C-alpha atoms as an extended CHARMM CRD file, in Angstrom:
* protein
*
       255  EXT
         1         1  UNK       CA              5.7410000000       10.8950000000       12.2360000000  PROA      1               0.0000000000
         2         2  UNK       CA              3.9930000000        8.3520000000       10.2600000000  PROA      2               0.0000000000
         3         3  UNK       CA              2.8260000000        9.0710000000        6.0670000000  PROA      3               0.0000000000
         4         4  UNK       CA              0.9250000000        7.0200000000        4.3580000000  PROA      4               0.0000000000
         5         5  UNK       CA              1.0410000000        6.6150000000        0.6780000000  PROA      5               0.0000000000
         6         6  UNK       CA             -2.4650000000        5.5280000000       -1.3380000000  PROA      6               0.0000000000
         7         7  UNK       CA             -3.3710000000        5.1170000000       -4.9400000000  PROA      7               0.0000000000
         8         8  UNK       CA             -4.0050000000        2.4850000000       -7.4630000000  PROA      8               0.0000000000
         9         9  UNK       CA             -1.9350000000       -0.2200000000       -8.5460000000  PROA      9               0.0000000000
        10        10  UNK       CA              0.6180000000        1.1400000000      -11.0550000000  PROA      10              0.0000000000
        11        11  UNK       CA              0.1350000000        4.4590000000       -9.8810000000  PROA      11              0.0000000000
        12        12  UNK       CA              4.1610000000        4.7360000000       -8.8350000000  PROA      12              0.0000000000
        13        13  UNK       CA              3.6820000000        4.4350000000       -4.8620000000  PROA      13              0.0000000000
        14        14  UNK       CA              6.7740000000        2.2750000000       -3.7040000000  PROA      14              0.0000000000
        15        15  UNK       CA              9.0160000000        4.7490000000       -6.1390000000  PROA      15              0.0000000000
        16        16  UNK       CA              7.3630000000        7.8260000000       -5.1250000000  PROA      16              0.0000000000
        17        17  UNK       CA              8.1270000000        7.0120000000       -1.1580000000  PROA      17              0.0000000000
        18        18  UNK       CA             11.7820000000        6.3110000000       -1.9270000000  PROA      18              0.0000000000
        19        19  UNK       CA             11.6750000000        9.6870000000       -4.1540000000  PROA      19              0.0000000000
        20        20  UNK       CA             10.8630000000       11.3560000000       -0.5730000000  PROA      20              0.0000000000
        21        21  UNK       CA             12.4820000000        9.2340000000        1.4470000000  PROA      21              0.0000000000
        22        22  UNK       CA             16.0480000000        9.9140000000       -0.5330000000  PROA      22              0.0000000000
        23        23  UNK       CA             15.2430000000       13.6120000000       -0.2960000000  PROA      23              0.0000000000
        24        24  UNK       CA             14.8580000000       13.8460000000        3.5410000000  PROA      24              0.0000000000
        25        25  UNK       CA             17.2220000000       11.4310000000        4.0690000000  PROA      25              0.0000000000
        26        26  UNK       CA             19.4920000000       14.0910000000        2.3070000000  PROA      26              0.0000000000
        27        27  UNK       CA             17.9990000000       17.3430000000        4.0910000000  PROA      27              0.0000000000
        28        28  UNK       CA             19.5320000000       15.1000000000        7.4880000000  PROA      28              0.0000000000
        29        29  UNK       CA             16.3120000000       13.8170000000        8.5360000000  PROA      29              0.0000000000
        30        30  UNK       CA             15.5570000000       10.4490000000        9.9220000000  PROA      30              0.0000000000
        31        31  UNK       CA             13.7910000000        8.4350000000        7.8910000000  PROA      31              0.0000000000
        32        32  UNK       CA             12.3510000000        4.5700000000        7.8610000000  PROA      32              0.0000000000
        33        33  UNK       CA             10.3890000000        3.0940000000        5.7090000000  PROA      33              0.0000000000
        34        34  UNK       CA              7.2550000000        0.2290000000        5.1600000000  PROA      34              0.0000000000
        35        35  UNK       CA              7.2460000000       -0.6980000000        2.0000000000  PROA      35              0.0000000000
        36        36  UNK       CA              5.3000000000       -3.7690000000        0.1680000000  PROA      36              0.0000000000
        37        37  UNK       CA              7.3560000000       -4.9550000000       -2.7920000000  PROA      37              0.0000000000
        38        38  UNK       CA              5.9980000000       -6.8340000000       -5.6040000000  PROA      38              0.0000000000
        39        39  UNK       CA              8.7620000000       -9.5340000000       -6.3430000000  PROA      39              0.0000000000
        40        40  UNK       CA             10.1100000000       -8.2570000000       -9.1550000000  PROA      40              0.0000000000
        41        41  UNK       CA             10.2160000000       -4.8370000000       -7.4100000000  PROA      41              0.0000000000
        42        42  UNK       CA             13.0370000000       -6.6020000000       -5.2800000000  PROA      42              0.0000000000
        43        43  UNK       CA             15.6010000000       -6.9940000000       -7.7010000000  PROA      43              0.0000000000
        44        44  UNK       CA             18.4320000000       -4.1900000000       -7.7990000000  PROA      44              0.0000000000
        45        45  UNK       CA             20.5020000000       -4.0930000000      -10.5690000000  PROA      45              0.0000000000
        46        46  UNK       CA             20.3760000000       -5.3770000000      -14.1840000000  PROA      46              0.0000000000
        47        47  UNK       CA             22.2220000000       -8.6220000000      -13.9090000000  PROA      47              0.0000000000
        48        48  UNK       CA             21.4210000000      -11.8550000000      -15.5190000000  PROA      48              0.0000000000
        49        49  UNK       CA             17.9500000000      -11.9630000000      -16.7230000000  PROA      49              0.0000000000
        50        50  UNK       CA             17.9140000000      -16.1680000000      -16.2880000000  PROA      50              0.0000000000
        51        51  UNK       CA             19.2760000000      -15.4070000000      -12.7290000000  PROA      51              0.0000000000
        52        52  UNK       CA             16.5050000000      -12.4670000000      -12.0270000000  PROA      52              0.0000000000
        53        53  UNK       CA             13.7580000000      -14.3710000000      -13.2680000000  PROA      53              0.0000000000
        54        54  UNK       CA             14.3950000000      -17.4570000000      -11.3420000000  PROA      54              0.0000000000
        55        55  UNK       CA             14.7770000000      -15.3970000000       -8.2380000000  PROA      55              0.0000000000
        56        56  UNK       CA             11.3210000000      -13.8360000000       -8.8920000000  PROA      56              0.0000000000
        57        57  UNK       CA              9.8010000000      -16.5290000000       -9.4910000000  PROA      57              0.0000000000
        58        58  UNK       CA             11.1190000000      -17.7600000000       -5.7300000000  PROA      58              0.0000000000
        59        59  UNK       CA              9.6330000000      -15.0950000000       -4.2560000000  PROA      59              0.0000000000
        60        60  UNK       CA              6.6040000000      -15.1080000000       -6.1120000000  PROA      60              0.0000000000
        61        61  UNK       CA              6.3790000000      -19.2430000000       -4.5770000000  PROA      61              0.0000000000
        62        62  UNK       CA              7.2930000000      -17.7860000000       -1.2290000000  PROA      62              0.0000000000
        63        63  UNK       CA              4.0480000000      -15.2380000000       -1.4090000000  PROA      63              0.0000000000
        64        64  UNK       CA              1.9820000000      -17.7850000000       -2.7140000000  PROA      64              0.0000000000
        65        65  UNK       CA              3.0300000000      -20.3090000000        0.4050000000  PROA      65              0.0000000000
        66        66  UNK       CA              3.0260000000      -17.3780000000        3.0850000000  PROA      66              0.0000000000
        67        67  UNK       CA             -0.7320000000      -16.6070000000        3.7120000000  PROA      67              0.0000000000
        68        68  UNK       CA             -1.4550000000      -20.7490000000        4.2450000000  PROA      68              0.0000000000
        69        69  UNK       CA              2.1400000000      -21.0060000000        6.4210000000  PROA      69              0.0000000000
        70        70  UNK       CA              0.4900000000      -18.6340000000        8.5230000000  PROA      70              0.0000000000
        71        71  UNK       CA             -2.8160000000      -19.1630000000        9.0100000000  PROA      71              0.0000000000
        72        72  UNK       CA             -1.9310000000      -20.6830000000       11.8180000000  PROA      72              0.0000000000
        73        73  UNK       CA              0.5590000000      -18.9250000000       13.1730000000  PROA      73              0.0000000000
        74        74  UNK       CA             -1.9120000000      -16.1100000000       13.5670000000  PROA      74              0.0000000000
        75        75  UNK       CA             -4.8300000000      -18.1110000000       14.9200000000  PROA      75              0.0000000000
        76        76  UNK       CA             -2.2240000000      -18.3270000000       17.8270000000  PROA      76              0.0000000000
        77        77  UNK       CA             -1.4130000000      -14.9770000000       17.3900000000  PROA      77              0.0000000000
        78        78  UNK       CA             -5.6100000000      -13.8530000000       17.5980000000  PROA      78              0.0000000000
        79        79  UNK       CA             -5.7120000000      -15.0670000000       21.6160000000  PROA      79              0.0000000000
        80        80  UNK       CA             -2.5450000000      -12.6110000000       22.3490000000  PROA      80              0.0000000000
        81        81  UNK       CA             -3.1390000000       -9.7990000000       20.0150000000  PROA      81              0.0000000000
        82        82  UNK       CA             -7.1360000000       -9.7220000000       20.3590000000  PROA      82              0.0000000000
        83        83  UNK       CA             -7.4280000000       -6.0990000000       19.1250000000  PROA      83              0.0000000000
        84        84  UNK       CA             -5.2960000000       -6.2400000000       15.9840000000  PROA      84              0.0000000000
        85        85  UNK       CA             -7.4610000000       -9.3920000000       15.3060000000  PROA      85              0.0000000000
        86        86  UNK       CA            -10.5510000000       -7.8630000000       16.0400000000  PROA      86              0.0000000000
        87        87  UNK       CA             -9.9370000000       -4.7830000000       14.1410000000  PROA      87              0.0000000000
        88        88  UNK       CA             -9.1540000000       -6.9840000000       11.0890000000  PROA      88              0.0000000000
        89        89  UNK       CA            -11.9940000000       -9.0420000000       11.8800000000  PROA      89              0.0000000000
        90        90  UNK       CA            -14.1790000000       -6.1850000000       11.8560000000  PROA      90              0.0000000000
        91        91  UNK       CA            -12.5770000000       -4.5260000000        8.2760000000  PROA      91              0.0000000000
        92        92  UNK       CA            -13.2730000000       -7.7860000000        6.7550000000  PROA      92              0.0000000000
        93        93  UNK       CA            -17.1120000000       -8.4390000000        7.6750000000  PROA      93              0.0000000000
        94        94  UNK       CA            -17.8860000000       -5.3990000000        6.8000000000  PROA      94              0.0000000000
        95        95  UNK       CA            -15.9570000000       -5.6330000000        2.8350000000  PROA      95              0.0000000000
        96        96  UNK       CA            -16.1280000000       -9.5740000000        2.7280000000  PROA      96              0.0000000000
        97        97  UNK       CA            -14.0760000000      -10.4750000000       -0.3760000000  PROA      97              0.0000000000
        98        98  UNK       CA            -15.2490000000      -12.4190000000       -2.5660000000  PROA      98              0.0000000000
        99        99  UNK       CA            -12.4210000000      -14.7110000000       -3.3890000000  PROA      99              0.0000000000
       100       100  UNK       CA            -11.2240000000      -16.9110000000       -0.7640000000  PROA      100             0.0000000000
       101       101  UNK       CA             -7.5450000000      -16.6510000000       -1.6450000000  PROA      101             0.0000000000
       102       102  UNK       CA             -7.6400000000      -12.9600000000       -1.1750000000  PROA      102             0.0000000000
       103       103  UNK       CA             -9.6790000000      -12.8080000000        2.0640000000  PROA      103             0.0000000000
       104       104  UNK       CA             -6.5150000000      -14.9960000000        3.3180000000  PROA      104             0.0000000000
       105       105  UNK       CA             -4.0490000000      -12.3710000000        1.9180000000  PROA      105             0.0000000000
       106       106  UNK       CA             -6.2530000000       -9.5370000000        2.7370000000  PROA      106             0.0000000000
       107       107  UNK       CA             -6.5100000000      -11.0090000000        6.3430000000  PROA      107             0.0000000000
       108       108  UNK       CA             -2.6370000000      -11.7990000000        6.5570000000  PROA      108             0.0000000000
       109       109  UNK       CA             -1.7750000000       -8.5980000000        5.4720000000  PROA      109             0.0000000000
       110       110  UNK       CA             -3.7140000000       -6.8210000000        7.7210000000  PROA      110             0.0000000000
       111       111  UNK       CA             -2.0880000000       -8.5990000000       11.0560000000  PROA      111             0.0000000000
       112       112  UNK       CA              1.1650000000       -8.0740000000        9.3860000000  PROA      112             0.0000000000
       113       113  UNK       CA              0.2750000000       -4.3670000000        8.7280000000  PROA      113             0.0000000000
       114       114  UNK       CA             -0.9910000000       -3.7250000000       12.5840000000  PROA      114             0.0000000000
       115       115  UNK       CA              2.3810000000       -5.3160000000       14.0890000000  PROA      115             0.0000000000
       116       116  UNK       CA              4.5270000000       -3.3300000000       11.5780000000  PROA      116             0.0000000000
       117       117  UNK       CA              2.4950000000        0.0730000000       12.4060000000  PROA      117             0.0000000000
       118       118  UNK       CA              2.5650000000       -0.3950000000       15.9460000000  PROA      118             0.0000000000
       119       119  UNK       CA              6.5710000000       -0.8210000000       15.8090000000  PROA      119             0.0000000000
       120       120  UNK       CA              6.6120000000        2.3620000000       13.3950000000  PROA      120             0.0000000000
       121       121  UNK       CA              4.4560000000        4.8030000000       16.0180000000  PROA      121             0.0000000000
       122       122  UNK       CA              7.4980000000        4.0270000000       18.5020000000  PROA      122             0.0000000000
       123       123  UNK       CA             10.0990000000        5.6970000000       16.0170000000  PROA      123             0.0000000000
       124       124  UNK       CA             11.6810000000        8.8590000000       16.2500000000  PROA      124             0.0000000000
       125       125  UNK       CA             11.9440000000        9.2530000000       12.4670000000  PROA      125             0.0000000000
       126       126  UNK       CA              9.7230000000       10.3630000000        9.4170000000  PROA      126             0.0000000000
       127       127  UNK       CA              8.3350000000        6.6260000000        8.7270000000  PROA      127             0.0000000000
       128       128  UNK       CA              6.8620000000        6.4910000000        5.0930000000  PROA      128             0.0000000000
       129       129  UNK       CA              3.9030000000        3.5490000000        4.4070000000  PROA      129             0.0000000000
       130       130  UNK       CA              3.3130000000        3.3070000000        0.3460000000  PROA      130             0.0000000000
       131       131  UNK       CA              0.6790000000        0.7340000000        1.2660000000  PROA      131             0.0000000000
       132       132  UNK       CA             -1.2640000000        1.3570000000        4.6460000000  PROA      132             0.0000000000
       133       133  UNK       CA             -4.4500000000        0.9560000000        5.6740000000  PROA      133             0.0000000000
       134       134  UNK       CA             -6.0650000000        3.1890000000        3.2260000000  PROA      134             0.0000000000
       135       135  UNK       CA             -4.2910000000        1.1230000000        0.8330000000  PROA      135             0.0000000000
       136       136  UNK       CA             -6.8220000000       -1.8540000000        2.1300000000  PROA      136             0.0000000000
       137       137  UNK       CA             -9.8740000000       -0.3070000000        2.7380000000  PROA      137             0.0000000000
       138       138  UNK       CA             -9.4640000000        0.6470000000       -1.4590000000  PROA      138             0.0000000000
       139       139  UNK       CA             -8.5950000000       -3.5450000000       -1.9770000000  PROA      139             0.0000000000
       140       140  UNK       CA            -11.4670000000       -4.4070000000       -0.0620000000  PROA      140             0.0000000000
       141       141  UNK       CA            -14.2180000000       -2.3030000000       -1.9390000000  PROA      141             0.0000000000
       142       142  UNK       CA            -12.7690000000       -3.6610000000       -4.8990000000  PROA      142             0.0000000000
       143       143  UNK       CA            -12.5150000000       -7.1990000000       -4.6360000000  PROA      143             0.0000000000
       144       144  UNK       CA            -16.2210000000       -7.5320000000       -2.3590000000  PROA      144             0.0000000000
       145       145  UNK       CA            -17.6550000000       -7.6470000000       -5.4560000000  PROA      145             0.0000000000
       146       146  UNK       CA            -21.1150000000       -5.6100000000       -4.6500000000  PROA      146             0.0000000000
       147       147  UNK       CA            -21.5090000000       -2.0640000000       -3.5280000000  PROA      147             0.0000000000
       148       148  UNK       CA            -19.8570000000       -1.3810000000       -0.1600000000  PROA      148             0.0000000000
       149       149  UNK       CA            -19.1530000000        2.5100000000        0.0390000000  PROA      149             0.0000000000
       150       150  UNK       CA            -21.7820000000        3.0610000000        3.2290000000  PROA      150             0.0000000000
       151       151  UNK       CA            -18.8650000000        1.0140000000        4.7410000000  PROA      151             0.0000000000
       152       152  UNK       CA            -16.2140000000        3.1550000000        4.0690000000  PROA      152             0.0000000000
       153       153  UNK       CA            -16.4300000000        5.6580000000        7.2520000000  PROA      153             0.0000000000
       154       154  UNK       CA            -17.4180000000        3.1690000000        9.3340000000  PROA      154             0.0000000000
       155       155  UNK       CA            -14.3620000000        1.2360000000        8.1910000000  PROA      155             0.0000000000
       156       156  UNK       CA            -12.2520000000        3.8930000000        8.7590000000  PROA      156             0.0000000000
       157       157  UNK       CA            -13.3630000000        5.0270000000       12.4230000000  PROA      157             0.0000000000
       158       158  UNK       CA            -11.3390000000        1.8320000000       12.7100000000  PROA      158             0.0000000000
       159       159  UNK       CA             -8.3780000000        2.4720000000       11.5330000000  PROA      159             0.0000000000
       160       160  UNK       CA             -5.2470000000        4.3860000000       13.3140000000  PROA      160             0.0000000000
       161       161  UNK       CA             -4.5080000000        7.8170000000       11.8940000000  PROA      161             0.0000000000
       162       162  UNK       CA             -1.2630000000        8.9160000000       10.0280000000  PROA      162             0.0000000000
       163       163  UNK       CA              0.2090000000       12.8120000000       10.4010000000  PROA      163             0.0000000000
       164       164  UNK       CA             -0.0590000000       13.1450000000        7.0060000000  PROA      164             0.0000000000
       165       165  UNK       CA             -2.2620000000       10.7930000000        3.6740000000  PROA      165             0.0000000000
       166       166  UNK       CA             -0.4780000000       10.9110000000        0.2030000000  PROA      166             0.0000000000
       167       167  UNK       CA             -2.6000000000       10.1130000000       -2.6860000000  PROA      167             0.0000000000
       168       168  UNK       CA             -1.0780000000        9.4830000000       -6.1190000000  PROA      168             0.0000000000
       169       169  UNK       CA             -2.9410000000       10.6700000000       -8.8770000000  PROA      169             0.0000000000
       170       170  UNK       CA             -2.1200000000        8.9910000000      -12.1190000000  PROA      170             0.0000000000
       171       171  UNK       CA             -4.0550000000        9.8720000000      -15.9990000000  PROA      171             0.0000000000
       172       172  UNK       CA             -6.2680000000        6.5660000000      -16.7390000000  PROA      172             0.0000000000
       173       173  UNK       CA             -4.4410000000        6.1980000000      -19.9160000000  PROA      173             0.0000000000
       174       174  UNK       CA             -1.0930000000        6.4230000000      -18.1880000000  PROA      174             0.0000000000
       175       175  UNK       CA             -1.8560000000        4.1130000000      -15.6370000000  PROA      175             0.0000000000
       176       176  UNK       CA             -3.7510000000        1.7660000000      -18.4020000000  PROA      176             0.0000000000
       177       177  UNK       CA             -0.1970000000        1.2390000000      -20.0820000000  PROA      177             0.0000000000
       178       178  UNK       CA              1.5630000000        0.8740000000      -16.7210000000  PROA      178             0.0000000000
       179       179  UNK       CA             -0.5530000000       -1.9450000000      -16.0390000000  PROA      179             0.0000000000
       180       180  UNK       CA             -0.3450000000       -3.5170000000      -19.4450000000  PROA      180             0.0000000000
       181       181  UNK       CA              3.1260000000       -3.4700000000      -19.8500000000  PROA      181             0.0000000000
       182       182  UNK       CA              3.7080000000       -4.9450000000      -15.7660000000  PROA      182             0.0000000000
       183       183  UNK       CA              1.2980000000       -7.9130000000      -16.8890000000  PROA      183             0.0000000000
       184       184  UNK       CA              3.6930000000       -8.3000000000      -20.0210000000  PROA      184             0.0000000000
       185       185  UNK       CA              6.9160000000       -8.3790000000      -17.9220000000  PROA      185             0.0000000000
       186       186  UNK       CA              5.2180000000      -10.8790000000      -15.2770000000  PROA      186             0.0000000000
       187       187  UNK       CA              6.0090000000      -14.5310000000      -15.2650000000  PROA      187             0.0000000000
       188       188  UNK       CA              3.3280000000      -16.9260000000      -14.5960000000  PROA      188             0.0000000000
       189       189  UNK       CA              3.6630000000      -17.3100000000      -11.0680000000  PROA      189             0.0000000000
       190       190  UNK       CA              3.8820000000      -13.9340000000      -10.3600000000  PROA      190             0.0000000000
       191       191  UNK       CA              0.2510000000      -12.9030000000      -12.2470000000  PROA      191             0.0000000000
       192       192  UNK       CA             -1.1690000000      -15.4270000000       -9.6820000000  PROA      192             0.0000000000
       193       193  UNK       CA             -0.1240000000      -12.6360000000       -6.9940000000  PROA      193             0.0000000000
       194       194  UNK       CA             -1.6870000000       -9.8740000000       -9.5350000000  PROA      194             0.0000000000
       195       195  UNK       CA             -5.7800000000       -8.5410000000       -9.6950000000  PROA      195             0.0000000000
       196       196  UNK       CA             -6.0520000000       -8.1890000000      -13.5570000000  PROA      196             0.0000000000
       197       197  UNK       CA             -6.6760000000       -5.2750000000      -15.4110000000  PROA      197             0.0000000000
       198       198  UNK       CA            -10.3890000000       -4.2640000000      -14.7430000000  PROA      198             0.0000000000
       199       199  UNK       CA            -10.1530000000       -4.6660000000      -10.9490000000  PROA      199             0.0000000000
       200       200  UNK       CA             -7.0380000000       -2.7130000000      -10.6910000000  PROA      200             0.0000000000
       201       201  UNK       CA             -8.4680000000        0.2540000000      -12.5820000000  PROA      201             0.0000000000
       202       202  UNK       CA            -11.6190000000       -0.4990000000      -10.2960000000  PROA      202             0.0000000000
       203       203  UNK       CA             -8.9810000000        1.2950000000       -7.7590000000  PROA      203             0.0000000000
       204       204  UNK       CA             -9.7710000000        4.8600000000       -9.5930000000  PROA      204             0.0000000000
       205       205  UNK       CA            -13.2070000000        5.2370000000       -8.2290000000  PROA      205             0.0000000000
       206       206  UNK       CA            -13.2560000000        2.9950000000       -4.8980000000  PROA      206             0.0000000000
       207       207  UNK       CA            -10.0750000000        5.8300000000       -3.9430000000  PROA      207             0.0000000000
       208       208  UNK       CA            -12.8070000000        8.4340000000       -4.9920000000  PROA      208             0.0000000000
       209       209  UNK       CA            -14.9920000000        6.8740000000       -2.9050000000  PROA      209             0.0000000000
       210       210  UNK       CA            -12.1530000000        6.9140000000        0.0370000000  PROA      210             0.0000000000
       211       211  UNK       CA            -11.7170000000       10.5370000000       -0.6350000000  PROA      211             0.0000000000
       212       212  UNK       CA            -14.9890000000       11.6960000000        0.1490000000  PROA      212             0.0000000000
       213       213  UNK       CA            -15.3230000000        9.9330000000        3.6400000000  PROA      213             0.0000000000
       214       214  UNK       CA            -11.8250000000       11.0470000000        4.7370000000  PROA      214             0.0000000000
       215       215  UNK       CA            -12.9290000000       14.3770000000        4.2230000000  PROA      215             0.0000000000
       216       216  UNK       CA            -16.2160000000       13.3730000000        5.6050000000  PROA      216             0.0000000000
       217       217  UNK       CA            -14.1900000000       12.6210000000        8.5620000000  PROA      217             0.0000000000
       218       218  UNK       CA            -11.8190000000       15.8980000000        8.5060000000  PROA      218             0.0000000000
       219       219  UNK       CA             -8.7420000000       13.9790000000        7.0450000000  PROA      219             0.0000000000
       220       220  UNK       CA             -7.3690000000       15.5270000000        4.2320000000  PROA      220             0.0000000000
       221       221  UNK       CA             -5.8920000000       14.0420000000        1.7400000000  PROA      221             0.0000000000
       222       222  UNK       CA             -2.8020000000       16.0270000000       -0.1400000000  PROA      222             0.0000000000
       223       223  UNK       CA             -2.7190000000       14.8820000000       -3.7320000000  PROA      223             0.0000000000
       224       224  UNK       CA              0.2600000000       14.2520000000       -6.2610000000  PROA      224             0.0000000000
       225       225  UNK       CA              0.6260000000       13.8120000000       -9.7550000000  PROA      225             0.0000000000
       226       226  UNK       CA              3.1460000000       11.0860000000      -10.6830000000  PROA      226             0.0000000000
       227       227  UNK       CA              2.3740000000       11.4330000000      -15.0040000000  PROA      227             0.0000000000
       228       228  UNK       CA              6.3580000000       10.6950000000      -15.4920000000  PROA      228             0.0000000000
       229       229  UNK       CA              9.1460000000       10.9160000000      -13.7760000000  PROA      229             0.0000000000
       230       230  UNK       CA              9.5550000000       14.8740000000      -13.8800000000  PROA      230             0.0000000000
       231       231  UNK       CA              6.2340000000       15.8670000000      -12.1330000000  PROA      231             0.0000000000
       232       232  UNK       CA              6.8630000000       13.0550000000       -9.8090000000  PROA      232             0.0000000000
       233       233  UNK       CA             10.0820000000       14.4470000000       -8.7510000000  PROA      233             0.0000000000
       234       234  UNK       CA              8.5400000000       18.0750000000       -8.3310000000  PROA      234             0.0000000000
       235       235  UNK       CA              5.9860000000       16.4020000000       -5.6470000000  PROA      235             0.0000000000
       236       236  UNK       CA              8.0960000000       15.0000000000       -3.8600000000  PROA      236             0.0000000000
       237       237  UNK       CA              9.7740000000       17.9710000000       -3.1260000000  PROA      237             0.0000000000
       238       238  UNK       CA              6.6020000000       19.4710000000       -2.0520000000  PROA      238             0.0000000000
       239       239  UNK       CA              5.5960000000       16.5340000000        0.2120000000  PROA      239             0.0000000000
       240       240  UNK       CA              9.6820000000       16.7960000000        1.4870000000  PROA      240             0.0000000000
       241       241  UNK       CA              8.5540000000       20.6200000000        2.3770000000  PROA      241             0.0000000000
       242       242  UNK       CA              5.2660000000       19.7250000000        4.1550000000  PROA      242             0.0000000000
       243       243  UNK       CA              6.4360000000       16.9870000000        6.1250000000  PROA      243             0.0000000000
       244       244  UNK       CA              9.5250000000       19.1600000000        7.2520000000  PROA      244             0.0000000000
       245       245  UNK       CA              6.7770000000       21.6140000000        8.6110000000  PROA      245             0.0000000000
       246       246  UNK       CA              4.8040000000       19.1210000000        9.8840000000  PROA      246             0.0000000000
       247       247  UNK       CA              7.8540000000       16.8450000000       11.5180000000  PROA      247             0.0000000000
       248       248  UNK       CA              7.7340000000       18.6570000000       15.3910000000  PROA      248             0.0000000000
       249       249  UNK       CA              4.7340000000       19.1020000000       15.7160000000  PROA      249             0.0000000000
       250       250  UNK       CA              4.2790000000       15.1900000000       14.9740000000  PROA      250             0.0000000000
       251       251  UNK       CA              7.3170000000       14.0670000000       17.3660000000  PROA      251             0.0000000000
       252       252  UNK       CA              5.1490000000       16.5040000000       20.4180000000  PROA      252             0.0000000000
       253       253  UNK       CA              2.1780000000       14.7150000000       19.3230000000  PROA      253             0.0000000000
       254       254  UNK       CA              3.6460000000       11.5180000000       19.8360000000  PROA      254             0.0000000000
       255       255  UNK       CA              5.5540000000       12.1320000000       23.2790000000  PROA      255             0.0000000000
């Protein structure tokens, strides 16, 4: 059973999918996870803040060296895997970002994403996504820079289908200080990897926009609050209780 997680940036995503990942892992369910960390978000622990912040910044060089490292590599990897290329392809002429440097990430990610999600369909556990597809159709309306919602369906009659779409609702205000305060705690390198603030709240309305064709579509979308830590903890008990009803008549689905 596959669940994919969707909201904007500071909206709580990666912490909401371990929330209900640590919960069903606890009720004895299988569980794996896809999860895209910011660096920083992969650093356990308080430990030494010279030692954490050098180690960020390493991974923040690694992300900026990745997308050109494999340019290549997937140019190779376009002549075996033609319809995870042409799929991506497609996505992208149809939102063209407008910055180079993101159409590479957008495009790496992608190919990364369709290998991952291919692996995760073959798994006979409840596999949580907190950044899928829908996660990408949302970056691509906001970074092509001109009105692009009459691509939305067509963008997502592309896409594979998960059992079950998450969307994290977060108060504009909350999510403004969210933002603000992760652009104070980022080092240089790292705000390189980082939209700033007005495209990231762009997110609010481009997910409204994603809303309304996945119902167009009949895909419905179950919607948490994640205001602080208390309401996010109630949801994912809810989302725990839906996915537990929803869990065999995914693994028949998928057999």
């Amino acid at each position: 059973m596959l669940v994919e997680l969707f909201g904007p940036p500071g909206a709580g995503k990666t912490t909401f999918t371990r929330a209900v990942g640590a919960r069903l892992e606890a009720i004895g369910m299988p569980t794996a996870f896809l999860l895209s960390y910011r660096p920083a978000e992969r650093m356990g622990g308080p430990g030494d803040i010279q030692v954490r912040r050098s180690a960020t910044q390493l991974a923040t060089l690694r992300r900026l060296c990745r997308p050109a490292v494999e340019l290549l590599g997937g140019a190779c990897r376009q002549i075996v895997h033609r319809s995870a290329a042409g799929t991506t392809g497609q996505l992208l002429a149809l939102m063209p970002p407008q910055d180079a440097f993101w159409a590479i990430r957008l495009r790496q990610y992608l190919q990364r994403l369709d290998r991952a999600w291919q692996h995760a369909l073959g798994a006979d556990a409840v596999v949580l996504c907190d950044q899928g597809y829908l996660q990408a159709v949302a970056s691509l309306l906001v970074l092509a820079g001109s009105d692009r919602s009459n691509s939305v369906s067509p963008a997502l009659a592309l896409l594979p289908v998960a059992d079950l779409r998450v969307r994290l609702d977060v108060p504009i205000e909350i999510l403004t200080e969210r933002l603000e305060r992760r652009y104070r705690e980022q080092g240089r390198f790292e705000r390189l990897l980082e939209l700033d603030l007005a495209r990231n709240l762009a997110f609010v309305p481009a997910l409204m926009c994603l809303d309304a064709a996945l119902e167009e579509r009949g895909l419905p979308v179950v919607r948490v609050g994640c205001s602080d830590q208390t309401e996010m903890e109630e949801e994912a008990i809810r989302v725990v209780s839906m996915i537990d009803d929803a869990w065999p008549i995914a693994r028949v689905r998928s057999t």
